[in-house]
PDB file of C-alpha atoms and ligand atoms in Angstrom:
ATOM      1  CA  MET R   4      62.901-247.430 259.824  1.00 70.00           C
ATOM      2  CA  THR R   5      61.704-243.489 261.072  1.00 92.00           C
ATOM      3  CA  PHE R   6      60.902-241.684 257.845  1.00 97.00           C
ATOM      4  CA  ILE R   7      61.652-237.745 257.515  1.00 97.00           C
ATOM      5  CA  LEU R   8      60.299-235.023 256.450  1.00 98.00           C
ATOM      6  CA  PRO R   9      62.580-233.924 253.602  1.00 97.00           C
ATOM      7  CA  ASP R  10      63.677-230.571 253.503  1.00 97.00           C
ATOM      8  CA  LEU R  11      62.466-228.591 250.200  1.00 98.00           C
ATOM      9  CA  PRO R  12      65.259-228.821 247.746  1.00 97.00           C
ATOM     10  CA  TYR R  13      65.283-224.491 247.268  1.00 98.00           C
ATOM     11  CA  ALA R  14      63.761-221.532 249.598  1.00 98.00           C
ATOM     12  CA  LYS R  15      60.755-221.388 250.319  1.00 97.00           C
ATOM     13  CA  ASP R  16      60.033-217.904 249.440  1.00 98.00           C
ATOM     14  CA  SER R  17      61.812-218.579 245.897  1.00 98.00           C
ATOM     15  CA  PHE R  18      59.338-218.441 243.967  1.00 98.00           C
ATOM     16  CA  GLY R  19      57.105-215.243 244.515  1.00 97.00           C
ATOM     17  CA  ASP R  20      54.090-214.860 243.717  1.00 97.00           C
ATOM     18  CA  ILE R  21      53.209-218.218 241.915  1.00 98.00           C
ATOM     19  CA  ILE R  22      54.055-220.100 245.208  1.00 98.00           C
ATOM     20  CA  SER R  23      54.196-218.198 248.559  1.00 98.00           C
ATOM     21  CA  ALA R  24      56.065-218.968 251.641  1.00 98.00           C
ATOM     22  CA  GLU R  25      52.304-219.258 253.180  1.00 98.00           C
ATOM     23  CA  THR R  26      51.687-222.206 250.514  1.00 98.00           C
ATOM     24  CA  PHE R  27      55.114-224.043 251.621  1.00 98.00           C
ATOM     25  CA  ASP R  28      54.300-223.268 255.425  1.00 98.00           C
ATOM     26  CA  TYR R  29      51.047-225.353 254.942  1.00 98.00           C
ATOM     27  CA  HIS R  30      51.835-227.823 252.395  1.00 98.00           C
ATOM     28  CA  HIS R  31      55.277-229.223 253.059  1.00 98.00           C
ATOM     29  CA  GLY R  32      55.101-227.978 257.011  1.00 98.00           C
ATOM     30  CA  LYS R  33      51.812-229.331 257.883  1.00 98.00           C
ATOM     31  CA  HIS R  34      50.378-231.660 255.283  1.00 98.00           C
ATOM     32  CA  HIS R  35      53.280-233.144 254.446  1.00 98.00           C
ATOM     33  CA  ASN R  36      54.789-233.842 257.340  1.00 98.00           C
ATOM     34  CA  ALA R  37      51.076-235.283 258.900  1.00 98.00           C
ATOM     35  CA  TYR R  38      51.729-237.806 255.989  1.00 98.00           C
ATOM     36  CA  VAL R  39      55.175-238.616 257.272  1.00 98.00           C
ATOM     37  CA  GLY R  40      53.797-238.723 261.341  1.00 98.00           C
ATOM     38  CA  LYS R  41      50.924-240.914 260.457  1.00 98.00           C
ATOM     39  CA  THR R  42      53.030-243.676 258.141  1.00 98.00           C
ATOM     40  CA  ASN R  43      55.515-243.825 261.384  1.00 97.00           C
ATOM     41  CA  GLU R  44      52.965-244.387 263.604  1.00 97.00           C
ATOM     42  CA  PHE R  45      51.989-247.673 261.254  1.00 97.00           C
ATOM     43  CA  VAL R  46      55.562-249.038 260.967  1.00 96.00           C
ATOM     44  CA  ALA R  47      56.507-248.770 264.835  1.00 96.00           C
ATOM     45  CA  ALA R  48      52.823-250.411 264.931  1.00 96.00           C
ATOM     46  CA  ASP R  49      54.064-252.860 262.584  1.00 95.00           C
ATOM     47  CA  SER R  50      57.180-254.822 263.093  1.00 93.00           C
ATOM     48  CA  SER R  51      57.128-256.246 259.490  1.00 92.00           C
ATOM     49  CA  LEU R  52      57.308-253.174 257.970  1.00 95.00           C
ATOM     50  CA  SER R  53      60.278-252.290 259.982  1.00 91.00           C
ATOM     51  CA  GLY R  54      63.534-251.363 257.672  1.00 92.00           C
ATOM     52  CA  ALA R  55      61.447-251.297 254.463  1.00 95.00           C
ATOM     53  CA  SER R  56      62.295-248.681 252.462  1.00 95.00           C
ATOM     54  CA  LEU R  57      59.273-246.008 251.717  1.00 96.00           C
ATOM     55  CA  SER R  58      58.500-247.253 247.579  1.00 95.00           C
ATOM     56  CA  LYS R  59      58.166-250.441 249.399  1.00 96.00           C
ATOM     57  CA  VAL R  60      55.658-250.236 252.385  1.00 97.00           C
ATOM     58  CA  VAL R  61      54.024-248.167 249.660  1.00 97.00           C
ATOM     59  CA  GLN R  62      53.490-251.093 247.976  1.00 97.00           C
ATOM     60  CA  ILE R  63      53.030-253.436 250.681  1.00 97.00           C
ATOM     61  CA  ALA R  64      50.388-251.615 252.343  1.00 98.00           C
ATOM     62  CA  LYS R  65      48.915-251.643 248.915  1.00 98.00           C
ATOM     63  CA  ASP R  66      49.527-255.931 248.585  1.00 97.00           C
ATOM     64  CA  THR R  67      47.934-255.946 251.934  1.00 97.00           C
ATOM     65  CA  GLY R  68      45.027-253.682 251.874  1.00 97.00           C
ATOM     66  CA  ASN R  69      45.651-251.439 254.507  1.00 97.00           C
ATOM     67  CA  ALA R  70      44.493-248.124 253.098  1.00 98.00           C
ATOM     68  CA  GLY R  71      45.320-245.878 255.892  1.00 98.00           C
ATOM     69  CA  LEU R  72      49.011-247.135 255.672  1.00 98.00           C
ATOM     70  CA  PHE R  73      49.062-246.556 251.924  1.00 98.00           C
ATOM     71  CA  ASN R  74      47.727-243.409 251.617  1.00 98.00           C
ATOM     72  CA  ASN R  75      49.561-241.709 254.183  1.00 98.00           C
ATOM     73  CA  SER R  76      52.770-243.130 252.895  1.00 98.00           C
ATOM     74  CA  ALA R  77      51.637-242.730 249.180  1.00 98.00           C
ATOM     75  CA  GLN R  78      51.300-239.069 250.023  1.00 98.00           C
ATOM     76  CA  ILE R  79      54.846-238.784 251.705  1.00 98.00           C
ATOM     77  CA  TRP R  80      56.447-240.400 248.441  1.00 98.00           C
ATOM     78  CA  ASN R  81      54.373-238.322 245.892  1.00 98.00           C
ATOM     79  CA  HIS R  82      55.014-235.348 247.736  1.00 98.00           C
ATOM     80  CA  SER R  83      58.570-235.434 247.499  1.00 97.00           C
ATOM     81  CA  PHE R  84      58.488-236.279 244.011  1.00 97.00           C
ATOM     82  CA  TYR R  85      56.679-232.841 243.438  1.00 98.00           C
ATOM     83  CA  TRP R  86      59.061-230.551 245.837  1.00 98.00           C
ATOM     84  CA  LEU R  87      61.536-232.273 243.362  1.00 97.00           C
ATOM     85  CA  GLY R  88      60.090-231.716 240.372  1.00 98.00           C
ATOM     86  CA  LEU R  89      59.562-227.742 240.880  1.00 98.00           C
ATOM     87  CA  SER R  90      62.008-225.061 240.040  1.00 98.00           C
ATOM     88  CA  PRO R  91      62.121-221.718 241.061  1.00 98.00           C
ATOM     89  CA  GLU R  92      64.226-220.481 237.866  1.00 98.00           C
ATOM     90  CA  LYS R  93      62.679-220.832 234.520  1.00 98.00           C
ATOM     91  CA  GLN R  94      63.795-224.217 232.970  1.00 98.00           C
ATOM     92  CA  ALA R  95      63.025-225.389 229.440  1.00 98.00           C
ATOM     93  CA  PRO R  96      63.703-229.090 227.515  1.00 98.00           C
ATOM     94  CA  THR R  97      66.162-229.843 226.123  1.00 97.00           C
ATOM     95  CA  GLY R  98      68.286-232.743 224.139  1.00 97.00           C
ATOM     96  CA  LYS R  99      66.814-236.307 224.043  1.00 97.00           C
ATOM     97  CA  LEU R 100      63.865-235.267 226.221  1.00 98.00           C
ATOM     98  CA  LYS R 101      62.768-232.079 224.114  1.00 98.00           C
ATOM     99  CA  ASP R 102      62.610-234.944 221.212  1.00 98.00           C
ATOM    100  CA  MET R 103      60.557-236.731 223.050  1.00 98.00           C
ATOM    101  CA  ILE R 104      58.082-234.139 224.347  1.00 98.00           C
ATOM    102  CA  ASP R 105      57.977-233.396 220.548  1.00 98.00           C
ATOM    103  CA  ASP R 106      56.877-236.903 219.379  1.00 97.00           C
ATOM    104  CA  ALA R 107      54.668-237.228 222.096  1.00 98.00           C
ATOM    105  CA  PHE R 108      52.811-233.574 222.215  1.00 98.00           C
ATOM    106  CA  GLY R 109      53.769-231.828 219.077  1.00 98.00           C
ATOM    107  CA  SER R 110      55.946-228.793 221.484  1.00 98.00           C
ATOM    108  CA  THR R 111      56.582-228.173 224.865  1.00 98.00           C
ATOM    109  CA  GLU R 112      53.442-226.148 224.427  1.00 98.00           C
ATOM    110  CA  GLY R 113      51.705-228.859 223.237  1.00 98.00           C
ATOM    111  CA  PHE R 114      52.765-230.795 226.439  1.00 98.00           C
ATOM    112  CA  ILE R 115      51.788-228.074 228.524  1.00 98.00           C
ATOM    113  CA  GLU R 116      48.067-227.399 227.151  1.00 98.00           C
ATOM    114  CA  LYS R 117      47.502-231.556 227.546  1.00 98.00           C
ATOM    115  CA  PHE R 118      49.108-231.446 231.086  1.00 98.00           C
ATOM    116  CA  LYS R 119      46.857-228.602 231.960  1.00 98.00           C
ATOM    117  CA  ALA R 120      43.357-230.199 230.673  1.00 98.00           C
ATOM    118  CA  GLU R 121      44.731-233.301 232.761  1.00 98.00           C
ATOM    119  CA  GLY R 122      44.861-231.502 235.929  1.00 98.00           C
ATOM    120  CA  VAL R 123      41.802-229.751 235.832  1.00 98.00           C
ATOM    121  CA  GLY R 124      39.950-232.319 233.680  1.00 98.00           C
ATOM    122  CA  HIS R 125      40.877-234.548 237.348  1.00 97.00           C
ATOM    123  CA  PHE R 126      37.975-234.685 239.379  1.00 97.00           C
ATOM    124  CA  ALA R 127      38.093-233.797 243.238  1.00 96.00           C
ATOM    125  CA  SER R 128      41.440-234.877 244.824  1.00 98.00           C
ATOM    126  CA  GLY R 129      44.496-236.258 242.821  1.00 98.00           C
ATOM    127  CA  TRP R 130      47.853-235.945 241.014  1.00 98.00           C
ATOM    128  CA  ALA R 131      48.342-235.414 237.331  1.00 98.00           C
ATOM    129  CA  TRP R 132      51.429-237.351 236.157  1.00 98.00           C
ATOM    130  CA  LEU R 133      54.069-237.634 233.234  1.00 98.00           C
ATOM    131  CA  ILE R 134      55.118-240.635 232.629  1.00 97.00           C
ATOM    132  CA  LEU R 135      57.396-243.393 230.715  1.00 95.00           C
ATOM    133  CA  ASN R 136      55.677-245.866 229.421  1.00 90.00           C
ATOM    134  CA  ASN R 137      56.897-248.196 226.913  1.00 87.00           C
ATOM    135  CA  GLY R 138      59.712-245.692 225.785  1.00 89.00           C
ATOM    136  CA  LYS R 139      56.634-243.238 225.285  1.00 93.00           C
ATOM    137  CA  LEU R 140      55.960-240.188 227.115  1.00 97.00           C
ATOM    138  CA  GLU R 141      51.689-240.334 228.222  1.00 98.00           C
ATOM    139  CA  ILE R 142      50.199-237.768 230.308  1.00 98.00           C
ATOM    140  CA  THR R 143      47.348-239.400 233.003  1.00 98.00           C
ATOM    141  CA  SER R 144      46.128-238.545 236.987  1.00 98.00           C
ATOM    142  CA  LEU R 145      45.781-240.399 239.501  1.00 98.00           C
ATOM    143  CA  HIS R 146      42.951-240.208 242.061  1.00 98.00           C
ATOM    144  CA  ASP R 147      43.469-238.979 246.237  1.00 98.00           C
ATOM    145  CA  ALA R 148      47.155-240.684 247.185  1.00 98.00           C
ATOM    146  CA  ASP R 149      47.422-243.020 244.478  1.00 98.00           C
ATOM    147  CA  THR R 150      51.063-243.471 242.888  1.00 97.00           C
ATOM    148  CA  PRO R 151      52.766-244.786 239.938  1.00 95.00           C
ATOM    149  CA  ILE R 152      54.799-246.217 241.862  1.00 94.00           C
ATOM    150  CA  THR R 153      52.376-249.307 242.576  1.00 95.00           C
ATOM    151  CA  HIS R 154      50.965-249.221 238.838  1.00 94.00           C
ATOM    152  CA  GLY R 155      54.074-250.307 237.290  1.00 89.00           C
ATOM    153  CA  MET R 156      54.189-246.702 235.545  1.00 91.00           C
ATOM    154  CA  THR R 157      57.884-244.855 235.752  1.00 94.00           C
ATOM    155  CA  PRO R 158      57.453-241.068 236.810  1.00 96.00           C
ATOM    156  CA  LEU R 159      59.104-238.403 235.317  1.00 97.00           C
ATOM    157  CA  LEU R 160      56.809-235.168 236.917  1.00 98.00           C
ATOM    158  CA  THR R 161      53.851-234.898 238.734  1.00 98.00           C
ATOM    159  CA  LEU R 162      51.933-231.839 239.578  1.00 98.00           C
ATOM    160  CA  ASP R 163      49.330-231.812 243.018  1.00 98.00           C
ATOM    161  CA  VAL R 164      45.931-231.280 241.974  1.00 98.00           C
ATOM    162  CA  TRP R 165      43.982-231.207 245.951  1.00 98.00           C
ATOM    163  CA  GLU R 166      42.762-228.131 246.545  1.00 98.00           C
ATOM    164  CA  HIS R 167      45.577-227.701 249.141  1.00 97.00           C
ATOM    165  CA  ALA R 168      47.834-226.925 247.001  1.00 98.00           C
ATOM    166  CA  TYR R 169      46.142-224.126 245.226  1.00 98.00           C
ATOM    167  CA  TYR R 170      44.252-223.203 247.679  1.00 98.00           C
ATOM    168  CA  VAL R 171      46.557-220.138 249.373  1.00 98.00           C
ATOM    169  CA  ASP R 172      47.301-218.378 245.867  1.00 98.00           C
ATOM    170  CA  TYR R 173      45.006-219.379 243.807  1.00 98.00           C
ATOM    171  CA  ARG R 174      41.915-219.943 245.811  1.00 98.00           C
ATOM    172  CA  ASN R 175      39.535-221.934 243.880  1.00 97.00           C
ATOM    173  CA  ALA R 176      41.240-221.242 240.310  1.00 98.00           C
ATOM    174  CA  ARG R 177      42.837-224.684 240.086  1.00 98.00           C
ATOM    175  CA  PRO R 178      43.448-223.496 235.909  1.00 98.00           C
ATOM    176  CA  SER R 179      45.450-221.001 236.687  1.00 98.00           C
ATOM    177  CA  TYR R 180      47.708-222.648 239.264  1.00 98.00           C
ATOM    178  CA  LEU R 181      48.469-225.349 236.653  1.00 98.00           C
ATOM    179  CA  ASP R 182      49.031-222.400 234.191  1.00 98.00           C
ATOM    180  CA  ALA R 183      51.547-220.676 236.040  1.00 98.00           C
ATOM    181  CA  LEU R 184      53.897-223.416 236.970  1.00 98.00           C
ATOM    182  CA  LEU R 185      53.901-225.305 233.753  1.00 98.00           C
ATOM    183  CA  GLU R 186      55.032-221.830 232.208  1.00 98.00           C
ATOM    184  CA  ASN R 187      57.353-221.368 234.470  1.00 98.00           C
ATOM    185  CA  SER R 188      58.217-223.695 237.245  1.00 98.00           C
ATOM    186  CA  ILE R 189      59.108-227.320 235.801  1.00 98.00           C
ATOM    187  CA  ASN R 190      62.486-228.846 237.079  1.00 98.00           C
ATOM    188  CA  TRP R 191      63.012-230.171 233.571  1.00 98.00           C
ATOM    189  CA  ASP R 192      66.541-231.389 234.273  1.00 97.00           C
ATOM    190  CA  PHE R 193      64.950-233.303 237.161  1.00 97.00           C
ATOM    191  CA  VAL R 194      62.496-235.127 234.426  1.00 98.00           C
ATOM    192  CA  ALA R 195      65.448-235.673 232.048  1.00 97.00           C
ATOM    193  CA  GLN R 196      66.644-237.175 235.147  1.00 95.00           C
ATOM    194  CA  ASN R 197      64.067-239.508 235.858  1.00 96.00           C
ATOM    195  CA  LEU R 198      64.443-241.045 232.286  1.00 95.00           C
ATOM    196  CA  ASP R 199      66.568-243.583 233.248  1.00 88.00           C
ATOM    197  CA  GLY R 200      63.607-245.268 235.154  1.00 81.00           C
ATOM    198  CA  ASN R 201      65.106-244.785 238.315  1.00 81.00           C
ATOM    199  CA  GLY R 202      62.725-242.166 239.433  1.00 79.00           C
ATOM    200  CA  VAL R 203      61.345-243.960 242.191  1.00 81.00           C
ATOM    201  CA  SER R 204      64.518-244.310 243.417  1.00 87.00           C
ATOM    202  CA  ARG R 205      64.945-239.758 243.928  1.00 87.00           C
ATOM    203  CA  ALA R 206      62.069-239.826 246.422  1.00 91.00           C
ATOM    204  CA  ASP R 207      62.772-242.565 248.136  1.00 92.00           C
ATOM    205  CA  GLN R 208      63.998-242.791 252.102  1.00 84.00           C
ATOM    206  CA  GLY R 209      65.803-246.099 252.922  1.00 67.00           C
TER     207      GLY R 209
HETATM  208 MN1   MN G  14      49.767-231.822 248.400  1.00 92.77          MN
END
């Protein structure tokens, strides 16, 4: 199948100074789009991949050691999941999710502090993740295009810590980018929806 660049689930100017329209133009319109184009080139050249869902392509690429296909297809999935986890309106975790956050991190502020530390401490390019592991919330980070969907982890939320995610708006200040998004721009409804274990399909295609 041919993968597509999914539309952003909000207007690209709806985050004000927190994420500029220019960042979306480049990050979604150029970077994410390039991963889609390159993945489609790999898929077009290999009939064994035809008809596979995006997450299946990612898994096949990992299993067969096809690094080029893995990097590009995993980056489609990671970016689609990232956009879905952001909200232009400030939200707060509620209900069962709030209880689980309090159990794991003490409070929502405790979560923000730990997630920010993970993202800031991650060396070079990658992604910070909130995952569900054996019924408990955990924070981790993965390098480059690596994705929790090939590690048996249940993804709940991610923030991109590649420089291209923040350089337009924050220059080299990764901590300021993480602060701004964690305090103002998390789609906690999306995070709660992923507690059912079906988070993989939410950014999947096909
Ligand atoms: Mn990115």
